C-alpha cells in the first residue's frame, strides 16, 4: 500500500495556474469575442481532433510535437471547464478533484489492499471497480422499478469512438460482467461461425457484375427484399469484425492500435511502390498485376533490411 507521503505532489504548478487564468481572461468581459462565444457543443469536435493529433505525434515518436499537441488537448480541457465555470456548472478544480479521487479509487492495488501483479490483472480490477461504482449509483437491485433509471454497463462507452475502439471497450466490459468464452479456441470457433454466416449472406444477396452487392441489381424478389439481403450481409460482416476484436482482446492486443499499425505499414509500402513506379516514368496503376506484386515484395524486403 502506498504511503500518504508518496501521494503528495512535489510542488506547486504555477504554469498551470497561469494558463487557467489566461483562459479565464479570454472568456471574461472585454476578453476575446471568439472565446466568449463558445459553448460546450460549439467546440466539441475540437477535443476529438486535438486528441488524434496527439496520437499521431506519439506514433511518430516525436516528443517535441507531442509536447505541443498535449498543450492543445489541455487547452480543450481547460476551455471546456471555464465554459462550465461561467455557467455555474463546475470548475477546473472540480475536474481535477474528481479525476484524482477516481484514480485512487480505481487503483486499490496501489492505494488499498487489493493485489494485481500484471497489467492484465490491473485492467480486470479496473473493470470490477467501475462495475461496483455503477452498482452503487444505481442502488439496490431489489427495487422493482430500478431498471427504468439504472445506468447500463455499456452506457459509459461513447458511441462517437471509432468503431474498432468502441468494439474492444464493449467487449471488455461485457467480459468483466462474466459474458465471456472459456477459452481462446472458443473465440476462434465464433470467428469461423461468423465467417460462414457472412459467406452465406453474401451468396444470397443481389450483386452487380463486378461482384459487389447492389440492391438495385437483378434479383429474384422485390426491392425491399433486396435491400434487406444487402443489409443482412453488412451486419454479418460487422459480426466478423466484432468476433475478431474478441480474439484480439483475449490475446492482449489493442485492436485499434493493431489496425492503425497495419494501415501505417500499408501506406509505407504503397509509397515505396509509387516511388519505384515514378522512377520508371509511370504510375502504379499503369503496371501489370505481376509488376505490382513484384514491387510489393520489394517493399516488404526493404522493411526487413531496415
PDB file of N, CA and C in Angstrom, residues 239-293:
ATOM      1  N   UNK A 239     -20.313  -8.569 -37.658  1.00  0.00           N
ATOM      2  CA  UNK A 239     -20.154  -9.625 -36.654  1.00  0.00           C
ATOM      3  C   UNK A 239     -18.780 -10.282 -36.751  1.00  0.00           C
ATOM      4  N   UNK A 240     -18.269 -10.426 -37.984  1.00  0.00           N
ATOM      5  CA  UNK A 240     -16.925 -10.982 -38.160  1.00  0.00           C
ATOM      6  C   UNK A 240     -15.897 -10.067 -37.510  1.00  0.00           C
ATOM      7  N   UNK A 241     -16.008  -8.763 -37.792  1.00  0.00           N
ATOM      8  CA  UNK A 241     -15.075  -7.800 -37.195  1.00  0.00           C
ATOM      9  C   UNK A 241     -15.144  -7.857 -35.670  1.00  0.00           C
ATOM     10  N   UNK A 242     -16.374  -7.895 -35.141  1.00  0.00           N
ATOM     11  CA  UNK A 242     -16.542  -7.874 -33.690  1.00  0.00           C
ATOM     12  C   UNK A 242     -15.947  -9.124 -33.059  1.00  0.00           C
ATOM     13  N   UNK A 243     -16.137 -10.276 -33.701  1.00  0.00           N
ATOM     14  CA  UNK A 243     -15.587 -11.516 -33.151  1.00  0.00           C
ATOM     15  C   UNK A 243     -14.060 -11.496 -33.189  1.00  0.00           C
ATOM     16  N   UNK A 244     -13.465 -10.872 -34.217  1.00  0.00           N
ATOM     17  CA  UNK A 244     -12.007 -10.749 -34.286  1.00  0.00           C
ATOM     18  C   UNK A 244     -11.489  -9.812 -33.200  1.00  0.00           C
ATOM     19  N   UNK A 245     -12.274  -8.805 -32.846  1.00  0.00           N
ATOM     20  CA  UNK A 245     -11.905  -7.919 -31.742  1.00  0.00           C
ATOM     21  C   UNK A 245     -11.826  -8.722 -30.441  1.00  0.00           C
ATOM     22  N   UNK A 246     -12.742  -9.667 -30.280  1.00  0.00           N
ATOM     23  CA  UNK A 246     -12.696 -10.519 -29.092  1.00  0.00           C
ATOM     24  C   UNK A 246     -11.443 -11.385 -29.070  1.00  0.00           C
ATOM     25  N   UNK A 247     -11.021 -11.851 -30.245  1.00  0.00           N
ATOM     26  CA  UNK A 247      -9.770 -12.605 -30.332  1.00  0.00           C
ATOM     27  C   UNK A 247      -8.614 -11.714 -29.867  1.00  0.00           C
ATOM     28  N   UNK A 248      -8.571 -10.485 -30.388  1.00  0.00           N
ATOM     29  CA  UNK A 248      -7.506  -9.556 -30.015  1.00  0.00           C
ATOM     30  C   UNK A 248      -7.504  -9.306 -28.514  1.00  0.00           C
ATOM     31  N   UNK A 249      -8.684  -9.091 -27.950  1.00  0.00           N
ATOM     32  CA  UNK A 249      -8.768  -8.817 -26.508  1.00  0.00           C
ATOM     33  C   UNK A 249      -8.243  -9.989 -25.702  1.00  0.00           C
ATOM     34  N   UNK A 250      -8.647 -11.200 -26.081  1.00  0.00           N
ATOM     35  CA  UNK A 250      -8.196 -12.381 -25.352  1.00  0.00           C
ATOM     36  C   UNK A 250      -6.681 -12.577 -25.478  1.00  0.00           C
ATOM     37  N   UNK A 251      -6.102 -12.122 -26.585  1.00  0.00           N
ATOM     38  CA  UNK A 251      -4.657 -12.243 -26.785  1.00  0.00           C
ATOM     39  C   UNK A 251      -3.884 -11.112 -26.109  1.00  0.00           C
ATOM     40  N   UNK A 252      -4.624 -10.084 -25.628  1.00  0.00           N
ATOM     41  CA  UNK A 252      -3.950  -8.934 -25.040  1.00  0.00           C
ATOM     42  C   UNK A 252      -3.490  -7.922 -26.067  1.00  0.00           C
ATOM     43  N   UNK A 253      -4.146  -7.927 -27.229  1.00  0.00           N
ATOM     44  CA  UNK A 253      -3.809  -6.999 -28.315  1.00  0.00           C
ATOM     45  C   UNK A 253      -4.821  -5.860 -28.341  1.00  0.00           C
ATOM     46  N   UNK A 254      -4.329  -4.635 -28.479  1.00  0.00           N
ATOM     47  CA  UNK A 254      -5.202  -3.480 -28.670  1.00  0.00           C
ATOM     48  C   UNK A 254      -5.594  -3.452 -30.143  1.00  0.00           C
ATOM     49  N   UNK A 255      -6.840  -3.770 -30.444  1.00  0.00           N
ATOM     50  CA  UNK A 255      -7.289  -3.899 -31.831  1.00  0.00           C
ATOM     51  C   UNK A 255      -7.142  -2.594 -32.601  1.00  0.00           C
ATOM     52  N   UNK A 256      -7.463  -1.467 -31.983  1.00  0.00           N
ATOM     53  CA  UNK A 256      -7.354  -0.174 -32.655  1.00  0.00           C
ATOM     54  C   UNK A 256      -5.908   0.108 -33.033  1.00  0.00           C
ATOM     55  N   UNK A 257      -5.001  -0.101 -32.085  1.00  0.00           N
ATOM     56  CA  UNK A 257      -3.588   0.156 -32.367  1.00  0.00           C
ATOM     57  C   UNK A 257      -3.063  -0.817 -33.419  1.00  0.00           C
ATOM     58  N   UNK A 258      -3.495  -2.077 -33.351  1.00  0.00           N
ATOM     59  CA  UNK A 258      -3.032  -3.072 -34.315  1.00  0.00           C
ATOM     60  C   UNK A 258      -3.444  -2.690 -35.732  1.00  0.00           C
ATOM     61  N   UNK A 259      -4.690  -2.231 -35.895  1.00  0.00           N
ATOM     62  CA  UNK A 259      -5.149  -1.856 -37.235  1.00  0.00           C
ATOM     63  C   UNK A 259      -4.491  -0.563 -37.701  1.00  0.00           C
ATOM     64  N   UNK A 260      -4.292   0.378 -36.786  1.00  0.00           N
ATOM     65  CA  UNK A 260      -3.588   1.613 -37.156  1.00  0.00           C
ATOM     66  C   UNK A 260      -2.166   1.288 -37.619  1.00  0.00           C
ATOM     67  N   UNK A 261      -1.514   0.344 -36.941  1.00  0.00           N
ATOM     68  CA  UNK A 261      -0.171  -0.074 -37.331  1.00  0.00           C
ATOM     69  C   UNK A 261      -0.191  -0.709 -38.716  1.00  0.00           C
ATOM     70  N   UNK A 262      -1.210  -1.532 -38.966  1.00  0.00           N
ATOM     71  CA  UNK A 262      -1.337  -2.172 -40.279  1.00  0.00           C
ATOM     72  C   UNK A 262      -1.555  -1.133 -41.371  1.00  0.00           C
ATOM     73  N   UNK A 263      -2.364  -0.101 -41.078  1.00  0.00           N
ATOM     74  CA  UNK A 263      -2.602   0.962 -42.057  1.00  0.00           C
ATOM     75  C   UNK A 263      -1.312   1.727 -42.348  1.00  0.00           C
ATOM     76  N   UNK A 264      -0.554   2.016 -41.279  1.00  0.00           N
ATOM     77  CA  UNK A 264       0.720   2.722 -41.456  1.00  0.00           C
ATOM     78  C   UNK A 264       1.683   1.902 -42.303  1.00  0.00           C
ATOM     79  N   UNK A 265       1.727   0.598 -42.038  1.00  0.00           N
ATOM     80  CA  UNK A 265       2.608  -0.290 -42.800  1.00  0.00           C
ATOM     81  C   UNK A 265       2.199  -0.330 -44.266  1.00  0.00           C
ATOM     82  N   UNK A 266       0.894  -0.407 -44.517  1.00  0.00           N
ATOM     83  CA  UNK A 266       0.424  -0.438 -45.907  1.00  0.00           C
ATOM     84  C   UNK A 266       0.757   0.863 -46.616  1.00  0.00           C
ATOM     85  N   UNK A 267       0.541   1.991 -45.936  1.00  0.00           N
ATOM     86  CA  UNK A 267       0.841   3.294 -46.546  1.00  0.00           C
ATOM     87  C   UNK A 267       2.331   3.402 -46.894  1.00  0.00           C
ATOM     88  N   UNK A 268       3.170   2.897 -45.980  1.00  0.00           N
ATOM     89  CA  UNK A 268       4.609   2.958 -46.210  1.00  0.00           C
ATOM     90  C   UNK A 268       5.000   2.123 -47.427  1.00  0.00           C
ATOM     91  N   UNK A 269       4.443   0.919 -47.521  1.00  0.00           N
ATOM     92  CA  UNK A 269       4.755   0.041 -48.654  1.00  0.00           C
ATOM     93  C   UNK A 269       4.200   0.606 -49.959  1.00  0.00           C
ATOM     94  N   UNK A 270       3.014   1.207 -49.875  1.00  0.00           N
ATOM     95  CA  UNK A 270       2.426   1.788 -51.083  1.00  0.00           C
ATOM     96  C   UNK A 270       3.263   2.969 -51.579  1.00  0.00           C
ATOM     97  N   UNK A 271       3.774   3.761 -50.629  1.00  0.00           N
ATOM     98  CA  UNK A 271       4.621   4.898 -51.011  1.00  0.00           C
ATOM     99  C   UNK A 271       5.886   4.403 -51.714  1.00  0.00           C
ATOM    100  N   UNK A 272       6.432   3.295 -51.245  1.00  0.00           N
ATOM    101  CA  UNK A 272       7.607   2.712 -51.906  1.00  0.00           C
ATOM    102  C   UNK A 272       7.255   2.297 -53.330  1.00  0.00           C
ATOM    103  N   UNK A 273       6.103   1.649 -53.497  1.00  0.00           N
ATOM    104  CA  UNK A 273       5.679   1.215 -54.827  1.00  0.00           C
ATOM    105  C   UNK A 273       5.495   2.401 -55.766  1.00  0.00           C
ATOM    106  N   UNK A 274       4.857   3.455 -55.251  1.00  0.00           N
ATOM    107  CA  UNK A 274       4.654   4.653 -56.079  1.00  0.00           C
ATOM    108  C   UNK A 274       5.985   5.251 -56.503  1.00  0.00           C
ATOM    109  N   UNK A 275       6.918   5.354 -55.538  1.00  0.00           N
ATOM    110  CA  UNK A 275       8.222   5.923 -55.844  1.00  0.00           C
ATOM    111  C   UNK A 275       8.961   5.115 -56.900  1.00  0.00           C
ATOM    112  N   UNK A 276       8.873   3.777 -56.757  1.00  0.00           N
ATOM    113  CA  UNK A 276       9.543   2.913 -57.728  1.00  0.00           C
ATOM    114  C   UNK A 276       8.905   3.044 -59.111  1.00  0.00           C
ATOM    115  N   UNK A 277       7.586   3.162 -59.140  1.00  0.00           N
ATOM    116  CA  UNK A 277       6.883   3.318 -60.415  1.00  0.00           C
ATOM    117  C   UNK A 277       7.225   4.655 -61.062  1.00  0.00           C
ATOM    118  N   UNK A 278       7.227   5.706 -60.265  1.00  0.00           N
ATOM    119  CA  UNK A 278       7.570   7.030 -60.800  1.00  0.00           C
ATOM    120  C   UNK A 278       8.985   7.046 -61.356  1.00  0.00           C
ATOM    121  N   UNK A 279       9.890   6.316 -60.693  1.00  0.00           N
ATOM    122  CA  UNK A 279      11.279   6.257 -61.161  1.00  0.00           C
ATOM    123  C   UNK A 279      11.360   5.612 -62.548  1.00  0.00           C
ATOM    124  N   UNK A 280      10.341   4.782 -62.851  1.00  0.00           N
ATOM    125  CA  UNK A 280      10.277   4.139 -64.170  1.00  0.00           C
ATOM    126  C   UNK A 280       9.486   4.981 -65.170  1.00  0.00           C
ATOM    127  N   UNK A 281       9.028   6.147 -64.710  1.00  0.00           N
ATOM    128  CA  UNK A 281       8.280   7.037 -65.587  1.00  0.00           C
ATOM    129  C   UNK A 281       6.831   6.639 -65.767  1.00  0.00           C
ATOM    130  N   UNK A 282       6.253   5.926 -64.803  1.00  0.00           N
ATOM    131  CA  UNK A 282       4.845   5.527 -64.914  1.00  0.00           C
ATOM    132  C   UNK A 282       4.187   5.564 -63.545  1.00  0.00           C
ATOM    133  N   UNK A 283       2.924   5.202 -63.512  1.00  0.00           N
ATOM    134  CA  UNK A 283       2.162   5.154 -62.265  1.00  0.00           C
ATOM    135  C   UNK A 283       1.930   3.710 -61.880  1.00  0.00           C
ATOM    136  N   UNK A 284       1.613   3.492 -60.602  1.00  0.00           N
ATOM    137  CA  UNK A 284       1.343   2.138 -60.129  1.00  0.00           C
ATOM    138  C   UNK A 284       0.205   1.514 -60.930  1.00  0.00           C
ATOM    139  N   UNK A 285      -0.824   2.319 -61.213  1.00  0.00           N
ATOM    140  CA  UNK A 285      -1.984   1.781 -61.920  1.00  0.00           C
ATOM    141  C   UNK A 285      -1.676   1.418 -63.368  1.00  0.00           C
ATOM    142  N   UNK A 286      -0.525   1.898 -63.894  1.00  0.00           N
ATOM    143  CA  UNK A 286      -0.139   1.561 -65.263  1.00  0.00           C
ATOM    144  C   UNK A 286       0.592   0.214 -65.346  1.00  0.00           C
ATOM    145  N   UNK A 287       1.019  -0.314 -64.190  1.00  0.00           N
ATOM    146  CA  UNK A 287       1.784  -1.555 -64.163  1.00  0.00           C
ATOM    147  C   UNK A 287       0.869  -2.762 -64.277  1.00  0.00           C
ATOM    148  N   UNK A 288       1.452  -3.864 -64.704  1.00  0.00           N
ATOM    149  CA  UNK A 288       0.691  -5.117 -64.743  1.00  0.00           C
ATOM    150  C   UNK A 288       0.553  -5.662 -63.331  1.00  0.00           C
ATOM    151  N   UNK A 289      -0.341  -6.619 -63.156  1.00  0.00           N
ATOM    152  CA  UNK A 289      -0.531  -7.220 -61.844  1.00  0.00           C
ATOM    153  C   UNK A 289       0.765  -7.848 -61.345  1.00  0.00           C
ATOM    154  N   UNK A 290       1.497  -8.492 -62.226  1.00  0.00           N
ATOM    155  CA  UNK A 290       2.756  -9.129 -61.842  1.00  0.00           C
ATOM    156  C   UNK A 290       3.794  -8.093 -61.419  1.00  0.00           C
ATOM    157  N   UNK A 291       3.830  -6.954 -62.125  1.00  0.00           N
ATOM    158  CA  UNK A 291       4.780  -5.895 -61.780  1.00  0.00           C
ATOM    159  C   UNK A 291       4.435  -5.260 -60.435  1.00  0.00           C
ATOM    160  N   UNK A 292       3.144  -5.082 -60.199  1.00  0.00           N
ATOM    161  CA  UNK A 292       2.735  -4.530 -58.901  1.00  0.00           C
ATOM    162  C   UNK A 292       3.096  -5.489 -57.762  1.00  0.00           C
ATOM    163  N   UNK A 293       2.871  -6.766 -57.969  1.00  0.00           N
ATOM    164  CA  UNK A 293       3.205  -7.755 -56.948  1.00  0.00           C
ATOM    165  C   UNK A 293       4.706  -7.769 -56.689  1.00  0.00           C
TER     166      UNK A 293
END
